[in-house]
Coordinates of C-alpha atoms in Angstrom, one line a residue:
Chain A
X25 CA -60.6 16.2 -162.5
X26 CA -61.3 19.3 -161.9
X27 CA -59.8 20.2 -158.1
X28 CA -63.2 19.8 -156.5
X29 CA -62.9 17.8 -153.5
X30 CA -65.7 16.4 -151.3
X31 CA -65.8 14.4 -148.6
X32 CA -66.8 11.8 -146.9
X33 CA -67.5 9.8 -149.7
X34 CA -70.1 7.5 -148.9
X35 CA -72.1 8.1 -145.8
X36 CA -75.2 6.1 -144.0
X37 CA -77.3 8.1 -141.3
X38 CA -80.3 7.6 -139.5
X39 CA -83.4 9.4 -139.7
X40 CA -83.4 12.2 -137.2
X41 CA -79.7 12.4 -137.3
X42 CA -77.8 15.4 -138.7
X43 CA -75.0 15.3 -141.1
X44 CA -72.6 17.3 -142.1
X45 CA -70.9 17.5 -145.4
X46 CA -67.7 19.3 -147.3
X47 CA -66.8 20.2 -150.1
X48 CA -63.2 21.8 -151.0
X49 CA -62.8 24.6 -153.9
X50 CA -61.0 24.6 -156.8
X51 CA -58.5 27.0 -156.6
X52 CA -59.4 30.5 -157.5
X53 CA -63.2 30.0 -156.8
X54 CA -65.1 32.2 -154.6
X55 CA -68.3 30.7 -155.2
X56 CA -70.4 27.9 -154.6
X57 CA -73.2 25.6 -155.0
X58 CA -74.7 22.4 -153.4
X59 CA -77.2 20.1 -155.7
X60 CA -79.3 16.9 -154.9
X61 CA -79.3 14.2 -156.8
X62 CA -81.6 11.6 -156.2
X63 CA -81.3 8.0 -158.1
X64 CA -82.5 8.7 -161.3
X65 CA -82.7 11.6 -161.7
X66 CA -80.7 15.1 -162.1
X67 CA -79.1 17.1 -160.2
X68 CA -81.6 19.7 -158.0
X69 CA -80.2 23.1 -157.2
X70 CA -80.0 23.6 -153.3
X71 CA -77.8 26.9 -153.0
X72 CA -74.6 28.9 -153.3
X73 CA -72.4 30.3 -151.8
X74 CA -69.9 33.7 -152.8
X75 CA -67.7 35.0 -150.5
X76 CA -69.3 33.5 -147.2
X77 CA -72.8 34.7 -147.9
X78 CA -76.0 32.6 -149.3
X79 CA -76.8 34.6 -152.0
X80 CA -79.4 32.1 -153.6
X81 CA -81.3 29.2 -152.7
X82 CA -83.3 26.6 -154.2
X83 CA -86.9 24.9 -152.9
X84 CA -84.8 23.0 -150.5
X85 CA -86.6 23.3 -146.2
X86 CA -84.4 25.7 -144.0
X87 CA -82.9 21.9 -142.2
X88 CA -80.6 21.8 -145.2
X89 CA -77.8 25.3 -144.5
X90 CA -74.8 25.7 -145.1
X91 CA -71.4 27.7 -144.9
X92 CA -68.8 28.5 -146.6
X93 CA -65.8 29.9 -145.1
X94 CA -62.6 32.1 -145.9
X95 CA -60.6 29.3 -147.8
X96 CA -63.9 29.2 -150.1
X97 CA -64.0 25.6 -148.5
X98 CA -68.0 25.0 -147.5
X99 CA -69.8 22.6 -145.7
X100 CA -73.5 21.5 -146.4
X101 CA -75.8 20.4 -143.3
X102 CA -78.7 18.6 -143.2
X103 CA -80.5 18.0 -139.7
X104 CA -83.8 15.9 -138.7
X105 CA -82.6 13.4 -141.7
X106 CA -85.3 11.9 -143.9
X107 CA -85.8 8.9 -145.8
X108 CA -85.8 10.8 -148.8
X109 CA -82.5 13.4 -148.2
X110 CA -81.4 9.3 -149.3
X111 CA -79.1 11.1 -152.8
X112 CA -76.0 11.9 -154.1
X113 CA -74.9 15.4 -152.5
X114 CA -72.7 17.2 -155.4
X115 CA -71.0 20.4 -154.6
X116 CA -69.7 23.0 -157.6
X117 CA -67.3 26.0 -157.7
X118 CA -67.2 28.9 -160.4
X119 CA -64.8 31.3 -160.8
X120 CA -67.7 34.1 -158.6
X121 CA -71.8 34.3 -158.4
X122 CA -72.3 35.6 -162.1
X123 CA -69.4 32.6 -163.8
X124 CA -71.6 30.2 -166.8
X125 CA -68.9 27.2 -166.2
X126 CA -69.2 25.5 -162.9
X127 CA -66.7 22.5 -161.8
X128 CA -67.7 19.5 -160.0
X129 CA -67.4 17.6 -157.5
X130 CA -67.1 13.9 -157.3
X131 CA -70.4 14.3 -154.3
X132 CA -71.4 11.9 -151.2
X133 CA -73.2 9.7 -151.4
X134 CA -76.0 10.0 -148.4
X135 CA -77.9 6.7 -147.2
X136 CA -80.3 7.6 -145.0
X137 CA -82.1 4.2 -143.3
Chain B
X2 CA -88.3 30.0 -165.4
X3 CA -86.1 28.2 -167.1
X4 CA -85.9 25.2 -168.0
X5 CA -84.7 22.1 -170.7
X6 CA -86.2 18.6 -171.5
X7 CA -84.9 15.8 -173.2
X8 CA -86.4 14.0 -175.2
X9 CA -84.9 10.6 -174.7
X10 CA -84.4 9.1 -171.1
X11 CA -82.5 5.9 -173.5
X12 CA -80.1 6.0 -176.8
X13 CA -78.9 3.1 -178.1
X14 CA -75.8 2.9 -180.5
X15 CA -73.6 0.9 -181.8
X16 CA -69.7 1.5 -181.6
X17 CA -68.9 3.5 -184.8
X18 CA -71.8 4.6 -185.5
X19 CA -73.0 8.1 -184.6
X20 CA -74.6 9.6 -181.8
X21 CA -77.8 12.2 -181.2
X22 CA -79.1 13.3 -177.9
X23 CA -82.1 15.3 -178.1
X24 CA -82.1 18.2 -175.8
X25 CA -85.4 21.3 -176.2
X26 CA -85.2 24.4 -174.0
X27 CA -87.7 26.7 -172.5
X28 CA -86.0 30.2 -171.7
X29 CA -87.3 34.3 -171.2
X30 CA -83.7 35.1 -171.8
X31 CA -80.6 34.4 -174.2
X32 CA -79.9 31.4 -172.8
X33 CA -76.4 29.7 -171.6
X34 CA -76.8 26.3 -172.4
X35 CA -74.6 23.1 -171.4
X36 CA -74.0 19.5 -171.4
X37 CA -72.9 17.7 -168.4
X38 CA -71.8 13.9 -169.0
X39 CA -71.9 11.4 -165.5
X40 CA -69.9 8.4 -166.0
X41 CA -70.6 5.5 -163.3
X42 CA -69.7 6.5 -159.3
X43 CA -67.7 9.9 -160.9
X44 CA -68.7 13.4 -160.5
X45 CA -70.5 15.5 -163.4
X46 CA -67.6 17.0 -166.6
X47 CA -68.2 19.5 -168.7
X48 CA -68.7 19.1 -172.2
X49 CA -69.5 21.5 -174.0
X50 CA -71.4 25.2 -173.6
X51 CA -73.2 27.9 -175.5
X52 CA -73.0 31.2 -174.4
X53 CA -74.5 33.6 -177.6
X54 CA -71.3 33.1 -179.6
X55 CA -71.3 30.4 -182.4
X56 CA -74.0 28.7 -182.4
X57 CA -72.1 25.5 -183.6
X58 CA -70.2 24.3 -180.0
X59 CA -67.4 22.0 -180.2
X60 CA -66.5 20.3 -177.3
X61 CA -64.4 17.1 -175.8
X62 CA -63.8 14.2 -176.9
X63 CA -65.9 15.4 -179.9
X64 CA -68.7 15.7 -179.0
X65 CA -70.4 18.8 -180.3
X66 CA -73.7 20.7 -179.9
X67 CA -75.9 23.6 -181.9
X68 CA -77.9 25.9 -180.7
X69 CA -81.2 26.4 -182.9
X70 CA -83.3 29.0 -181.5
X71 CA -85.9 28.9 -184.5
X72 CA -86.3 25.6 -183.0
X73 CA -85.3 25.6 -179.1
X74 CA -82.4 22.6 -179.7
X75 CA -79.7 22.1 -177.9
X76 CA -79.2 18.3 -179.6
X77 CA -75.2 16.9 -178.9
X78 CA -73.9 14.7 -181.5
X79 CA -70.5 13.0 -182.1
X80 CA -69.7 11.1 -185.3
X81 CA -68.6 7.9 -183.9
X82 CA -69.7 6.4 -180.7
X83 CA -67.1 4.8 -178.6
X84 CA -67.3 2.2 -176.0
X85 CA -65.7 4.2 -172.9
X86 CA -69.0 7.3 -174.3
X87 CA -71.3 4.7 -172.4
X88 CA -72.7 7.0 -169.7
X89 CA -75.4 9.7 -168.2
X90 CA -75.8 13.0 -170.3
X91 CA -77.5 15.9 -169.2
X92 CA -78.6 19.2 -171.0
X93 CA -78.1 21.9 -168.8
X94 CA -79.6 25.6 -168.8
X95 CA -78.5 28.1 -166.9
X96 CA -81.1 30.6 -165.2
X97 CA -79.3 34.2 -164.5
X98 CA -81.2 35.1 -161.0
X99 CA -78.8 37.4 -159.8
X100 CA -76.6 34.2 -159.1
X101 CA -76.0 31.2 -161.5
X102 CA -78.6 28.0 -161.2
X103 CA -77.6 25.4 -163.1
X104 CA -81.3 23.7 -164.3
X105 CA -80.9 20.3 -164.9
X106 CA -83.1 18.0 -167.3
X107 CA -83.5 14.9 -166.2
X108 CA -80.8 12.9 -168.3
X109 CA -80.0 10.3 -171.1
X110 CA -78.4 7.4 -170.3
X111 CA -76.2 6.7 -173.6
X112 CA -75.6 2.7 -174.1
X113 CA -72.7 1.6 -176.4
X114 CA -72.3 -1.8 -178.0
X115 CA -69.7 -3.1 -179.8

């Protein structure tokens, strides 16, 4: 166990809806990254937050947004859900933005119908 | 840009036989490389990492990997497979684009038969 927790475990939403996923970082970690893992594929980087600021983003549209709070917990928000957003969403925390070791939570399985 | 290629989508071994999971990398920097394992319905667990120290890296659960710059490879090995090793394995390179972004391979599913 890494100490990174995510909620909820599973979620079913309808196309066009909005969703919020939550992540609690490992103690002492001030950086959180979010990844999307589609079925049968490797995780894809969405974005990273360091000390409450987004400091890096992958090839995802603006309807994917995030927040990091003073206690370093984090949210991933997805607006206008599409069927292709169905995936496992993973968050990972690290000691800082240069930390080479990222510790992953168990993920949230999102199904969009 | 950094990338990794996992050469096998599936590898099948018998319990007690050696495991070899192959990974080639592409990097314009001195890379940081990792192997992660994902068991069904579980998150990703770090097996081992290479960060320009010793080229032979030992990880958890008896796994090790050797960094070979001349071959741009970072293959994962284990002398003797156990049933509990059955899982998805990801080779990963860190892209230091001002922050640490992990770039994952497509994964290798390891099947272990009795």
